[in-house]
C-alpha positions in Angstrom: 0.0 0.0 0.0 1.6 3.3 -1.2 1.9 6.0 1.8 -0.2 9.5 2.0 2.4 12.1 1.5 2.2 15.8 2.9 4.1 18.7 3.0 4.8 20.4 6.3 7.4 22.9 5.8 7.9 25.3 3.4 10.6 27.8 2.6 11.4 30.6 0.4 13.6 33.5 -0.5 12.5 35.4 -3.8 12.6 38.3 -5.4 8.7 39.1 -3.8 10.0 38.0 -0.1 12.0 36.3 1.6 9.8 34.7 4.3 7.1 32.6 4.0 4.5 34.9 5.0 6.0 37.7 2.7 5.9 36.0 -0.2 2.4 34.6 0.5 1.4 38.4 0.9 2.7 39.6 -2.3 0.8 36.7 -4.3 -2.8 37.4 -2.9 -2.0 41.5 -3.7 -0.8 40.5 -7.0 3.0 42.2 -6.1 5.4 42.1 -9.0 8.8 41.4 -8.1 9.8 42.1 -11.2 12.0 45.4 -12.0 14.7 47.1 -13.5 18.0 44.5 -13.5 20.8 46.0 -10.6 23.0 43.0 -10.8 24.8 43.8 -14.2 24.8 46.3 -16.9 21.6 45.1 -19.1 22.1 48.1 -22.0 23.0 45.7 -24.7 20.2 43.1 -24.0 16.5 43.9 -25.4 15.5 43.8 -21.8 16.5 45.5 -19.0 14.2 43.8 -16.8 14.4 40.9 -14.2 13.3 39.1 -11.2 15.7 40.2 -8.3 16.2 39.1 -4.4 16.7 41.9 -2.5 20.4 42.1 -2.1 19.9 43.9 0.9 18.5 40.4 2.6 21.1 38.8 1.0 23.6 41.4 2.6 24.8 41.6 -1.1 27.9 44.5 -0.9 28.6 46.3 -4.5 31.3 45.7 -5.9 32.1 42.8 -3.5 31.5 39.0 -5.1 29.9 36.3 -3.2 28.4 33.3 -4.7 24.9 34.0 -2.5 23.6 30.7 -4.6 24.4 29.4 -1.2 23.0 31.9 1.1 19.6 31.4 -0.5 19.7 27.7 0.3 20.6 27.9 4.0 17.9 30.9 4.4 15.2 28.4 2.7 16.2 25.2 4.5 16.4 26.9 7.4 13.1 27.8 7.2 11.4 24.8 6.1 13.3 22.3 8.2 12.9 24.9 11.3 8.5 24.7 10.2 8.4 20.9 9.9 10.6 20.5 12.5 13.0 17.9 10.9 15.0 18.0 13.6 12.8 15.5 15.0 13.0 13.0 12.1 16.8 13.2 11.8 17.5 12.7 15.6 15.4 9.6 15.0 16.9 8.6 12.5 19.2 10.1 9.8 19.1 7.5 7.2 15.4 7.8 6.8 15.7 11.5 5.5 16.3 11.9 1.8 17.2 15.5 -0.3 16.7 16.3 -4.0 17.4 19.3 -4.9 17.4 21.1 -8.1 19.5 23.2 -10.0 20.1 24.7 -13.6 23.3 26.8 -12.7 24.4 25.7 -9.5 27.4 27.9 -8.5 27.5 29.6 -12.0 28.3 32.9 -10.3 31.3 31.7 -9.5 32.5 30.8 -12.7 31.4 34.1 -14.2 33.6 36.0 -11.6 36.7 33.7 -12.1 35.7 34.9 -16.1 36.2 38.3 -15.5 38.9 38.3 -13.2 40.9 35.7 -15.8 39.8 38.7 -18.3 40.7 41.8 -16.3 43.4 41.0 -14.4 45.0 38.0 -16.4 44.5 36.1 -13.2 41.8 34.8 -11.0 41.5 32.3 -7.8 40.9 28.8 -9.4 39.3 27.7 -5.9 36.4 30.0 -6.8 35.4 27.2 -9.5 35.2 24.5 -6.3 32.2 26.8 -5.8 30.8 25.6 -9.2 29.4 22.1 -9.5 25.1 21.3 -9.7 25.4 18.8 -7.1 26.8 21.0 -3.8 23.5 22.5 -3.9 22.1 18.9 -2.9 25.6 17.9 -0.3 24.9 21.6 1.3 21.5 20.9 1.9 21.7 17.5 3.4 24.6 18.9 5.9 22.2 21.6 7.2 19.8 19.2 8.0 21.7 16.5 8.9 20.1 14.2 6.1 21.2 11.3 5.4 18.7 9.0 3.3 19.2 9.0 -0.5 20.5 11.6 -2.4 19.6 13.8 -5.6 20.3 16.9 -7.8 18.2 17.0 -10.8 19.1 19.4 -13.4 16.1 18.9 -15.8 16.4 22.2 -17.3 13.0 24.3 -16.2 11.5 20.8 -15.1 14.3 20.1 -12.6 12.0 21.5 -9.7 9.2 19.7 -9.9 11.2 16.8 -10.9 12.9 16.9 -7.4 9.2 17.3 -5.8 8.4 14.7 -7.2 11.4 11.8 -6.4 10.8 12.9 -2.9 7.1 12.4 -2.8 7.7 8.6 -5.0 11.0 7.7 -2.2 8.2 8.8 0.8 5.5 6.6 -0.5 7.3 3.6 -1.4 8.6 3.7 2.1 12.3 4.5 1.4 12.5 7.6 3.4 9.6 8.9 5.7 10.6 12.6 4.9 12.7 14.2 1.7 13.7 18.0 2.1 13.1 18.8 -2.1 13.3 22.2 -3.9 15.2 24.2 -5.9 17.8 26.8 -6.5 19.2 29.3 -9.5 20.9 32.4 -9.2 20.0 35.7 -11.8 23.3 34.9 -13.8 24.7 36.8 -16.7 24.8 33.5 -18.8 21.7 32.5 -18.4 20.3 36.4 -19.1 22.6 35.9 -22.5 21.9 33.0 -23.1 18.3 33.5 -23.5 18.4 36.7 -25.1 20.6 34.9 -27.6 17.2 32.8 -28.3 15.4 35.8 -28.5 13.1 34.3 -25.6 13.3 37.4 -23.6 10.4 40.0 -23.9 11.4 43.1 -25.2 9.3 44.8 -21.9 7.5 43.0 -19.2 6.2 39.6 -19.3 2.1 39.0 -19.3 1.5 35.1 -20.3 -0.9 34.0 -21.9 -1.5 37.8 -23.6 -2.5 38.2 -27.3 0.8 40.7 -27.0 2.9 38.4 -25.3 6.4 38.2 -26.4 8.8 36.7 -24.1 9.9 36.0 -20.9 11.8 37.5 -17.9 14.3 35.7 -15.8 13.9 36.0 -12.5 15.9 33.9 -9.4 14.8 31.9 -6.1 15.4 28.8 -3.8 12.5 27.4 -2.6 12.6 24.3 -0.5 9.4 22.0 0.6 10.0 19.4 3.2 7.4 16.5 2.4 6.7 13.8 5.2 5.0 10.7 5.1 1.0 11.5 6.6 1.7 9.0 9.3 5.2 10.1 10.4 3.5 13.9 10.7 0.6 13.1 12.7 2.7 11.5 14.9 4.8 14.2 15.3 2.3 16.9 15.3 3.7 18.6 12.1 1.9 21.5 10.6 0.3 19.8 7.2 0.1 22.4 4.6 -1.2 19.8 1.5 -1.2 16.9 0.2 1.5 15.3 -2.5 -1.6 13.4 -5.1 0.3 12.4 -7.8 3.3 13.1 -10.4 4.2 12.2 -13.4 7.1 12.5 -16.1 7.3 13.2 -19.7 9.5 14.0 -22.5 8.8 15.9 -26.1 12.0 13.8 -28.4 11.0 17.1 -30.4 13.4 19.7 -30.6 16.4 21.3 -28.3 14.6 24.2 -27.3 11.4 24.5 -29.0 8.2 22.6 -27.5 6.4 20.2 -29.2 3.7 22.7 -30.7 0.3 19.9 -30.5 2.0 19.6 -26.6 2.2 16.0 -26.7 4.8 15.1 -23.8 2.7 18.6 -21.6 -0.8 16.4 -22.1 0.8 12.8 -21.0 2.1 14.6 -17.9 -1.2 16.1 -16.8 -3.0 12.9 -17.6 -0.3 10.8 -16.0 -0.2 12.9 -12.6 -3.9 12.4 -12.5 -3.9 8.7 -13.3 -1.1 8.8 -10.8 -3.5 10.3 -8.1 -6.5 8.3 -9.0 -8.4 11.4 -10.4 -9.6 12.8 -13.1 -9.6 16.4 -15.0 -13.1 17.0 -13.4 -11.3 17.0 -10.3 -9.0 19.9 -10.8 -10.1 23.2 -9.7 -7.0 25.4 -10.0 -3.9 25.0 -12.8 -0.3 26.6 -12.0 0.9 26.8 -15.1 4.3 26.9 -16.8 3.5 30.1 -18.3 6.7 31.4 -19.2 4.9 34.6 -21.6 6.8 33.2 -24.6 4.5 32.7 -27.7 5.6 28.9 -28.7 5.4 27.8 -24.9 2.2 29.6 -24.0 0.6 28.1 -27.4 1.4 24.5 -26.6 0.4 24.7 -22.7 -3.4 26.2 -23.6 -3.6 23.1 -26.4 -2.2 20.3 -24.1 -4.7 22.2 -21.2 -7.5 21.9 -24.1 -7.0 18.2 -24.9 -6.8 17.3 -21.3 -9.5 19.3 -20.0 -11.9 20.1 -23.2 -14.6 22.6 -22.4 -14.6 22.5 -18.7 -11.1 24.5 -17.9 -10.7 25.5 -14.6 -8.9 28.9 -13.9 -5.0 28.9 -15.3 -2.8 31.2 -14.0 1.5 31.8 -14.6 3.0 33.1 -11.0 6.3 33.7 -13.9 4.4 37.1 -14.1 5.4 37.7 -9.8 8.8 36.8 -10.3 10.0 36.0 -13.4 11.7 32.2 -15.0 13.6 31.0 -11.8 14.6 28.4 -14.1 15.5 24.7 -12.2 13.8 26.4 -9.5 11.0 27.0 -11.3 8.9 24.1 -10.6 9.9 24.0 -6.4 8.7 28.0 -6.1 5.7 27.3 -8.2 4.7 24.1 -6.1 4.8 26.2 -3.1 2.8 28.9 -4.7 0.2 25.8 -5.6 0.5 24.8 -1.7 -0.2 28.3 -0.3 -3.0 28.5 -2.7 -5.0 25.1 -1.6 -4.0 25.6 2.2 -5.2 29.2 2.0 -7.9 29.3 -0.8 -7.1 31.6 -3.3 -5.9 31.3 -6.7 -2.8 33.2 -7.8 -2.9 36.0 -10.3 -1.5 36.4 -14.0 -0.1 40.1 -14.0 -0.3 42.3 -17.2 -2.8 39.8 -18.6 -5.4 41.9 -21.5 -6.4 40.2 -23.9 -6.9 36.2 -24.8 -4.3 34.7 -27.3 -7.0 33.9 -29.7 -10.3 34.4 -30.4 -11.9 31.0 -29.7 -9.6 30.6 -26.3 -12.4 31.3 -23.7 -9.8 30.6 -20.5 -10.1 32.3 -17.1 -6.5 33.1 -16.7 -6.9 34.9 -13.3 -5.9 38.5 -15.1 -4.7 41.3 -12.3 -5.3 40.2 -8.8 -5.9 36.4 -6.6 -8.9 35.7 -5.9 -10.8 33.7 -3.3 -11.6 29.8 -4.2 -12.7 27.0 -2.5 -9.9 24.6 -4.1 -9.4 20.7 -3.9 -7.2 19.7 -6.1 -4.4 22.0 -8.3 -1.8 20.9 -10.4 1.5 22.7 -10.8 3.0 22.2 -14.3 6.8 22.3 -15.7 7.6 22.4 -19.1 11.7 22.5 -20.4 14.2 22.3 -23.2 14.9 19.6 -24.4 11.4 18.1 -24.0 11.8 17.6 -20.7 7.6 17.7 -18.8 6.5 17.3 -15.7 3.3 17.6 -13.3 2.5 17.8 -9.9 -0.8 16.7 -8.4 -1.7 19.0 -5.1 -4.7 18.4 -3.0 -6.2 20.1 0.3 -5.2 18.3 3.3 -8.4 17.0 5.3 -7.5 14.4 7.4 
């Protein structure tokens, strides 16, 4: 018999708070955390826009480097171990705690600045790449928790997050681990800023998915850690229960590099297998979190795969990418936890800048301008990535 799987800690440092109860705040007001880029000189890019922590509560100092990749994970483990109290579960028993983490840069930063100081100054420190590899994310976590059940970075592209949701929830319920601390981290990077520019997926002004007038995306940067616990483990323990882990489910494009598959083939057998996976069915679902990244090709193929799976009863869609940008491999981690705050608190999230339907016969409510208050059930949080790479989560209200 497969375990009930819950999440009972949640934590998050983004570029529209940096506590829980911030960033919870800024979603139901519909905040943007988008604005003008401070990290690096944007003039030659055809945006000048981004998705920024606050360097201040990162205790950034200009001019001074510091890979703060890191800083972000210990302030978001901190707080989601210190809610769940996984403390509890380790002192127990270490070996039944399992991490997997996700990543698209990992310590990029680092690399950049060894870059420019090789360029500037014909030399640069060569222990600042140590700094650089996906999977210290993952050995960083585990050592502030003290975690030492099985161990995973995923680096899925944009997937990568809900990818790591999701091997924690399938280790919990097959009774590998009865807790897995899972999220996500990236960093607002100058190569990834180029890189998509270079693929002229950057807007040219502000993103609004799902828009007729949409015409890009913005990057943006986060960690966002959920702890998930096996039901009985948190009952036991008294745990705060936020939601409940229903289902997951991978798929993959085999269409192109970059570009989605544009009838949204490997999108659709996601949704439908994260529902299968949960023992539900579309009529279930009364909130979808989508991927939503405001670019034209990704926007087109998430409304058909939505179409096919649903038909004519859609319920409300909304992107959070319009809050805070494409936190890339963290994308899927901040976006379950936006999913979570939404069942546990009854709202749906908000797609900003949102005018006008992508085409005429499109008749989608895509939550345009503010949250709004909804008795939800069931929500699924979807990631779609390069290289064909799809995957959805299945989120349901806890009730006992």
């Amino acid at each position: 018999m497969k375990r009930r799987v819950v999440i009972t800690g949640l934590g998050v440092v983004s570029p529209i708070g940096s506590a829980v109860d911030d960033f919870l705040a800024a979603l139901r007001e519909g905040r943007s955390g988008i604005r003008p880029v401070t990290r690096f000189d944007t003039s030659c890019y055809s945006t000048q826009m981004g998705g920024e922590v606050d360097g201040d509560s990162l205790g950034l100092t200009p001019g001074v480097f510091r890979d703060y990749i890191y800083d972000m994970v210990r302030e978001a483990v901190r707080q989601a171990a210190g809610e769940a109290r996984l403390d509890e579960l380790v002192q127990r028993d270490p070996w039944a705690v399992g991490v997997s983490m996700a990543t698209s840069l990992g310590g990029t930063l680092s690399r950049e600045y060894y870059h420019e100081q090789k360029h500037l100054k014909g030399e640069a420190d060569p222990a600042l790449l140590l700094n650089v590899p996906a999977p210290l994310v993952t050995g960083l976590t585990a050592r502030l928790t003290g975690a030492r059940g099985p161990s995973a970075t995923l680096v899925t592209a944009c997937a990568a997050g809900t990818n790591a949701v999701g091997l924690g929830f399938d280790l919990i319920r097959r009774g590998e681990v009865r807790a897995a601390v899972t999220g996500g981290v990236d960093p607002f990077s100058q190569v990834s800023f180029s890189g998509f520019h270079a693929l002229r997926a950057l807007t040219k002004h502000i993103c609004h998915p799902f828009d007729a007038g949409r015409d890009g995306l913005v990057i943006g940067e986060c960690a966002a850690v959920c702890v998930l616990e096996d039901l009985e483990s948190a009952l036991e323990r008294g745990a705060p229960i936020y939601a409940e882990v229903l289902g997951f489910a991978i798929s993959n494009d085999a269409y192109h590099q970059t570009t989605p598959d544009p009838e949204g083939g490997g999108a659709e057998r996601a949704m439908r297998g994260a529902l299968e996976d949960a023992g539900l069915t579309p009529a279930d679902v009364d909130y979808i979190n989508a991927h939503g990244t405001g670019t034209t090709y990704n926007d087109d193929m998430e409304i058909r795969a939505i179409r096919n799976v649903f038909g004519e009863r859609i319920p409300p869609v909304s992107s959070s990418k319009s809050i805070f940008g494409h936190t890339l491999g963290a994308a899927g981690a901040i976006e379950c936890i936006v999913t979570t705050l939404c069942l546990a608190h009854g709202f749906v999230a908000p797609t900003l800048r949102w005018e006008r339907p992508p085409v005429e016969d499109v008749e989608i409510d895509f939550v345009p301008g503010r949250s709004r208050e909804a008795d939800l059930r069931v929500a699924i949080s979807n990631s779609f990535a390069f290289g064909g790479n799809t995957a959805s989560l299945v989120l349901g209200r806890y009730g006992g």
